[in-house]
């Protein structure tokens, strides 16, 4: 059960001939639409949209969908009202991540699960491995739809609705009814849109007519780093727990048991996560260390730089890092190598840059 999309480059290239395309989170995306300062201006003074054609979208439905999903994911599904969305994770019995994803409760007995590329198959395996007699259906939506993330200061004007609302919404673009829900934390209002593939060109054209601009993941990473938003495959990996990588908001501590719950509860209440997600700002202003670079401390275990960018608003290189809990205090000095040069930085609390509205 693999996502059969094979023409992403053709589709993106035909709509955005000036775009630089590349790999991101196991999918094909627009990396850049041009100068980052211009894209930053678009997001902080207007609205931009990011296309994620290879996102995995599953629909879980049936009379036992709520019961099964509630026992398999970290969020409180029973407490999620119809028409609302939440950010959740699925973990194995050792508390290690399978993936994170958005859960949209579209009716009493149906949910849309929206995750990163290549998350659908392991999530489906997780569901069926623990299904006993539950009556459910799992529909693979990815071949027929894709995701847009809209972000920006003028998002409410573009959507003509409250961009911060926890409820799911719908709007019509190019004659197509488009569902949308709460998006990632990027320091500006965001929404996730699920768009039929056959309508994507018309929908993005309609967004441009409303004043939104296409943007690339180079900008997306800058916003993620500045606000401290982790991404599966970068900060979050299969050997880590959600509470170690900045995904604590995906975990409900009030619900009952779920697969992996005991490990996460013990790490939270009887001790501490071994690792934590931190922001890091470097002295360098013209070159960012590569993601995957080892971070060294004056004392303590090394950490890993998971995402790195050149932040125009900071005027410095910055990044997200997963470090041992004993070294995770803001202000802690770090060192890393860029080629032959050893550069210094320090850990910084999130957000690294205050929202323009604050």
Coordinates of C-alpha atoms in Angstrom, one line a residue:
X1 CA 0.0 0.0 0.0
X2 CA 2.3 2.7 -1.3
X3 CA 1.5 6.2 -2.4
X4 CA 1.7 6.1 -6.2
X5 CA 2.4 9.7 -6.9
X6 CA 5.1 9.9 -9.6
X7 CA 4.5 13.2 -11.3
X8 CA 5.0 15.7 -8.5
X9 CA 8.0 17.4 -10.2
X10 CA 6.0 17.8 -13.4
X11 CA 3.0 19.3 -11.6
X12 CA 5.0 21.7 -9.5
X13 CA 7.3 22.6 -12.4
X14 CA 4.5 23.5 -14.7
X15 CA 2.9 25.8 -12.1
X16 CA 6.1 27.3 -10.7
X17 CA 8.8 27.3 -13.5
X18 CA 11.0 29.6 -11.4
X19 CA 10.9 27.3 -8.3
X20 CA 13.8 25.2 -7.0
X21 CA 12.5 21.6 -6.4
X22 CA 14.0 19.0 -4.1
X23 CA 13.5 16.4 -1.4
X24 CA 12.0 17.2 1.9
X25 CA 10.7 14.8 4.6
X26 CA 10.7 11.9 2.1
X27 CA 8.6 13.8 -0.4
X28 CA 9.1 16.2 -3.3
X29 CA 8.5 19.9 -2.7
X30 CA 9.3 23.4 -3.6
X31 CA 12.5 24.3 -1.8
X32 CA 12.7 27.9 -2.7
X33 CA 10.7 30.5 -4.7
X34 CA 13.5 33.1 -4.7
X35 CA 15.0 35.5 -2.1
X36 CA 14.2 34.5 1.5
X37 CA 13.8 38.1 2.7
X38 CA 11.0 38.6 0.2
X39 CA 9.3 35.4 1.3
X40 CA 9.6 36.4 4.9
X41 CA 8.0 39.7 4.1
X42 CA 5.2 37.8 2.4
X43 CA 4.5 35.7 5.5
X44 CA 4.7 38.5 8.1
X45 CA 2.8 41.1 6.0
X46 CA 0.6 38.8 3.9
X47 CA 0.0 35.1 3.5
X48 CA 2.0 32.3 1.9
X49 CA 1.2 28.7 1.1
X50 CA 3.4 25.6 1.1
X51 CA 2.6 22.6 -1.0
X52 CA 3.2 19.1 0.4
X53 CA 2.1 16.8 -2.4
X54 CA 3.3 13.7 -0.8
X55 CA 1.6 14.0 2.6
X56 CA -0.2 10.9 3.6
X57 CA -3.9 11.2 4.3
X58 CA -6.0 8.3 5.7
X59 CA -9.7 8.1 6.6
X60 CA -10.6 5.9 9.5
X61 CA -14.3 5.2 9.9
X62 CA -16.7 2.7 11.4
X63 CA -18.7 2.0 14.5
X64 CA -15.6 1.2 16.5
X65 CA -13.2 3.8 15.0
X66 CA -13.2 6.0 18.1
X67 CA -12.5 3.1 20.5
X68 CA -9.7 1.7 18.4
X69 CA -8.0 5.0 17.7
X70 CA -8.3 6.2 21.3
X71 CA -6.3 3.1 22.4
X72 CA -3.6 3.5 19.8
X73 CA -2.6 7.2 19.9
X74 CA -1.3 9.6 22.5
X75 CA -4.1 12.1 22.3
X76 CA -7.6 12.0 23.8
X77 CA -9.8 10.9 20.9
X78 CA -12.9 10.3 23.0
X79 CA -12.8 13.9 24.2
X80 CA -12.4 15.3 20.6
X81 CA -15.8 16.8 19.5
X82 CA -17.0 16.4 16.0
X83 CA -15.7 19.2 13.8
X84 CA -12.5 19.6 15.9
X85 CA -8.9 18.7 15.2
X86 CA -5.9 17.8 17.3
X87 CA -2.2 17.0 16.9
X88 CA -1.3 13.5 18.0
X89 CA 1.3 10.8 17.8
X90 CA 1.4 7.1 17.6
X91 CA 4.1 5.2 19.5
X92 CA 5.1 1.6 19.8
X93 CA 5.0 -0.3 23.1
X94 CA 8.4 1.2 24.0
X95 CA 7.1 4.7 23.7
X96 CA 9.1 5.3 20.5
X97 CA 7.5 7.3 17.7
X98 CA 5.8 5.7 14.7
X99 CA 4.7 9.2 13.5
X100 CA 2.9 12.4 14.4
X101 CA -0.2 13.4 12.5
X102 CA -3.2 15.7 12.6
X103 CA -6.5 14.1 13.6
X104 CA -9.7 15.6 12.1
X105 CA -13.0 14.3 13.6
X106 CA -15.3 14.7 10.6
X107 CA -18.3 12.8 12.1
X108 CA -19.2 10.6 15.0
X109 CA -17.6 7.6 13.4
X110 CA -15.0 9.0 11.0
X111 CA -11.6 10.6 11.3
X112 CA -9.1 12.1 8.8
X113 CA -5.5 11.3 9.7
X114 CA -3.0 13.7 8.0
X115 CA 0.7 12.8 8.4
X116 CA 4.1 13.3 6.7
X117 CA 5.2 11.4 3.6
X118 CA 5.6 7.7 4.2
X119 CA 3.8 7.8 7.5
X120 CA 0.6 6.2 6.2
X121 CA 1.8 2.6 5.8
X122 CA 3.4 2.3 9.3
X123 CA 0.3 4.0 10.9
X124 CA -2.0 1.6 9.0
X125 CA 0.1 -1.4 10.2
X126 CA -0.1 0.0 13.7
X127 CA -3.9 0.1 13.5
X128 CA -4.4 -3.3 12.0
X129 CA -1.9 -5.0 14.3
X130 CA -4.0 -4.0 17.3
X131 CA -7.4 -4.5 15.7
X132 CA -9.2 -7.5 17.1
X133 CA -12.9 -7.5 16.4
X134 CA -13.4 -3.8 15.8
X135 CA -15.5 -2.9 12.8
X136 CA -13.6 -0.2 11.0
X137 CA -12.6 0.8 7.5
X138 CA -9.3 2.5 6.5
X139 CA -9.3 4.4 3.3
X140 CA -6.1 5.5 1.7
X141 CA -6.8 9.1 0.5
X142 CA -3.3 10.1 -0.5
X143 CA -3.5 9.2 -4.2
X144 CA -6.3 11.6 -4.7
X145 CA -5.5 14.6 -2.5
X146 CA -2.6 16.7 -1.2
X147 CA -2.0 19.2 1.6
X148 CA -1.4 22.9 1.6
X149 CA -0.2 24.8 4.7
X150 CA -1.2 28.4 4.7
X151 CA 0.6 30.8 6.9
X152 CA 0.7 34.5 7.4
X153 CA -0.5 37.7 9.1
X154 CA -3.4 38.1 6.7
X155 CA -4.6 34.5 6.7
X156 CA -8.0 35.5 8.1
X157 CA -8.7 37.8 5.2
X158 CA -7.6 35.0 2.7
X159 CA -9.8 32.4 4.4
X160 CA -12.6 34.8 5.4
X161 CA -12.8 33.0 8.7
X162 CA -11.0 32.8 12.1
X163 CA -7.6 31.4 11.5
X164 CA -7.0 30.5 15.1
X165 CA -10.3 28.6 15.6
X166 CA -9.9 25.0 16.8
X167 CA -12.8 23.9 14.6
X168 CA -12.6 22.5 11.2
X169 CA -13.7 24.8 8.4
X170 CA -14.6 24.8 4.7
X171 CA -14.3 27.4 2.0
X172 CA -14.8 27.4 -1.7
X173 CA -11.9 28.1 -4.0
X174 CA -12.2 27.9 -7.8
X175 CA -15.6 26.3 -7.4
X176 CA -14.2 23.5 -5.2
X177 CA -15.2 22.9 -1.5
X178 CA -11.9 22.7 0.5
X179 CA -11.8 21.5 4.1
X180 CA -9.2 23.1 6.5
X181 CA -8.1 22.7 10.1
X182 CA -5.6 24.1 12.6
X183 CA -2.0 24.1 11.3
X184 CA 1.6 23.9 12.7
X185 CA 3.0 26.4 15.2
X186 CA 5.1 28.7 12.9
X187 CA 4.9 32.0 14.8
X188 CA 2.0 33.3 12.5
X189 CA -1.5 32.0 12.0
X190 CA -1.6 28.7 10.0
X191 CA -4.2 26.3 8.6
X192 CA -3.9 23.0 6.8
X193 CA -6.0 22.5 3.6
X194 CA -6.7 19.1 2.0
X195 CA -7.1 19.7 -1.7
X196 CA -8.1 17.2 -4.5
X197 CA -5.1 16.7 -6.7
X198 CA -7.2 17.4 -9.8
X199 CA -8.1 20.8 -8.4
X200 CA -4.7 21.8 -7.0
X201 CA -3.7 24.1 -9.9
X202 CA -7.0 25.9 -9.8
X203 CA -7.0 26.2 -6.0
X204 CA -3.5 27.6 -5.8
X205 CA -4.3 30.1 -8.6
X206 CA -7.4 31.2 -6.6
X207 CA -5.2 31.7 -3.5
X208 CA -2.8 33.9 -5.5
X209 CA -5.8 35.9 -6.7
X210 CA -6.7 36.4 -3.0
X211 CA -3.2 37.8 -2.3
X212 CA -1.4 34.6 -1.1
X213 CA 2.0 33.7 -2.5
X214 CA 3.7 30.3 -3.0
X215 CA 6.7 29.7 -0.8
X216 CA 9.3 27.0 -0.3
X217 CA 10.4 24.8 2.5
X218 CA 13.6 26.9 3.0
X219 CA 11.2 29.5 4.5
X220 CA 9.2 26.8 6.2
X221 CA 12.3 25.7 8.1
X222 CA 13.2 29.2 9.1
X223 CA 9.7 29.6 10.6
X224 CA 10.0 26.2 12.3
X225 CA 13.3 26.9 13.8
X226 CA 12.3 30.4 15.1
X227 CA 9.2 29.0 16.7
X228 CA 10.5 25.6 17.8
X229 CA 8.2 23.4 15.8
X230 CA 9.7 19.8 15.3
X231 CA 9.3 17.7 12.2
X232 CA 9.1 14.0 11.8
X233 CA 12.2 12.6 10.1
X234 CA 14.3 15.5 11.4
X235 CA 13.8 16.2 15.1
X236 CA 11.4 13.3 15.6
X237 CA 12.7 9.9 14.7
X238 CA 11.8 6.3 15.4
X239 CA 14.3 6.0 18.2
X240 CA 12.8 8.9 20.2
X241 CA 9.7 9.6 22.3
X242 CA 7.4 12.5 21.5
X243 CA 8.2 14.2 24.8
X244 CA 11.9 14.2 23.9
X245 CA 11.5 16.1 20.6
X246 CA 9.1 19.0 21.4
X247 CA 5.9 17.0 20.7
X248 CA 4.6 17.1 24.2
X249 CA 1.5 18.8 22.9
X250 CA 0.6 15.6 21.1
X251 CA 0.3 13.7 24.4
X252 CA -2.7 13.7 26.7
X253 CA -1.9 12.9 30.4
X254 CA -5.6 12.7 31.3
X255 CA -6.7 9.9 29.0
X256 CA -6.6 6.2 29.9
X257 CA -4.2 3.6 28.6
X258 CA -2.8 3.5 25.0
X259 CA 0.0 1.6 23.4
X260 CA 3.3 2.9 24.9
X261 CA 1.5 5.0 27.6
X262 CA 3.4 3.4 30.5
X263 CA 6.8 4.3 29.1
X264 CA 5.9 7.9 28.5
X265 CA 4.2 8.3 31.9
X266 CA 7.3 6.9 33.7
X267 CA 9.6 9.2 31.8
X268 CA 7.4 12.1 32.7
X269 CA 6.5 11.4 36.4
X270 CA 9.2 9.2 37.7
X271 CA 12.2 10.8 36.1
X272 CA 12.7 12.8 33.0
X273 CA 13.1 12.4 29.2
X274 CA 16.7 11.6 28.4
X275 CA 16.7 14.1 25.6
X276 CA 15.0 17.5 25.0
X277 CA 14.4 19.7 22.0
X278 CA 16.3 23.0 22.2
X279 CA 16.9 26.1 20.0
X280 CA 20.5 27.0 19.2
X281 CA 21.9 30.3 17.9
X282 CA 25.4 30.4 16.5
X283 CA 27.9 33.3 16.2
X284 CA 28.2 32.7 12.5
X285 CA 26.1 35.0 10.3
X286 CA 27.1 33.7 6.9
X287 CA 27.1 29.9 7.1
X288 CA 24.9 27.4 8.9
X289 CA 26.2 24.1 10.1
X290 CA 24.7 21.1 8.3
X291 CA 21.8 19.2 9.9
X292 CA 23.2 16.1 11.6
X293 CA 26.3 18.0 12.9
X294 CA 27.4 16.9 16.3
X295 CA 27.1 19.6 19.0
X296 CA 29.7 19.5 21.8
X297 CA 29.5 21.0 25.2
X298 CA 32.1 22.1 27.7
X299 CA 30.9 19.1 29.8
X300 CA 28.2 16.6 29.1
X301 CA 27.1 14.3 26.2
X302 CA 27.1 15.6 22.6
X303 CA 23.9 16.6 21.0
X304 CA 22.7 16.6 17.4
X305 CA 21.7 19.6 15.3
X306 CA 18.6 18.4 13.5
X307 CA 17.6 21.5 11.4
X308 CA 19.7 24.5 10.6
X309 CA 19.0 27.8 8.8
X310 CA 20.3 31.3 8.3
X311 CA 17.7 33.4 10.1
X312 CA 17.4 36.9 8.5
X313 CA 15.6 38.2 11.6
X314 CA 18.3 37.0 14.0
X315 CA 21.1 37.9 11.5
X316 CA 22.8 34.6 12.5
X317 CA 22.7 30.9 11.9
X318 CA 20.2 29.1 14.1
X319 CA 18.7 25.6 14.4
X320 CA 16.9 23.0 16.3
X321 CA 18.8 20.4 18.3
X322 CA 18.1 17.3 20.4
X323 CA 20.4 17.3 23.4
X324 CA 20.8 15.3 26.6
X325 CA 18.7 16.7 29.5
X326 CA 21.7 17.6 31.6
X327 CA 22.9 20.1 28.9
X328 CA 19.5 21.6 27.9
X329 CA 19.5 24.8 30.0
X330 CA 19.1 28.0 27.9
X331 CA 22.4 29.9 27.8
X332 CA 24.5 26.7 27.7
X333 CA 27.5 27.2 25.3
X334 CA 27.8 24.8 22.4
X335 CA 30.5 24.2 19.8
X336 CA 30.4 22.5 16.4
X337 CA 32.5 22.2 13.2
X338 CA 31.9 23.9 9.9
X339 CA 34.6 22.4 7.7
X340 CA 37.9 23.3 9.4
X341 CA 36.3 26.0 11.5
X342 CA 35.0 25.5 15.1
X343 CA 32.2 27.8 15.8
X344 CA 30.4 28.7 19.1
X345 CA 26.7 29.1 19.9
X346 CA 24.3 28.9 22.8
X347 CA 21.1 27.2 23.6
X348 CA 18.1 29.5 23.5
X349 CA 14.5 29.2 24.7
X350 CA 11.6 29.1 22.2
X351 CA 10.6 31.2 20.4
X352 CA 14.0 32.3 19.1
X353 CA 12.3 35.3 17.6
X354 CA 9.3 37.0 19.1
X355 CA 6.2 37.1 16.9
X356 CA 5.8 40.4 15.0
X357 CA 2.5 40.9 16.9
X358 CA 4.1 40.7 20.3

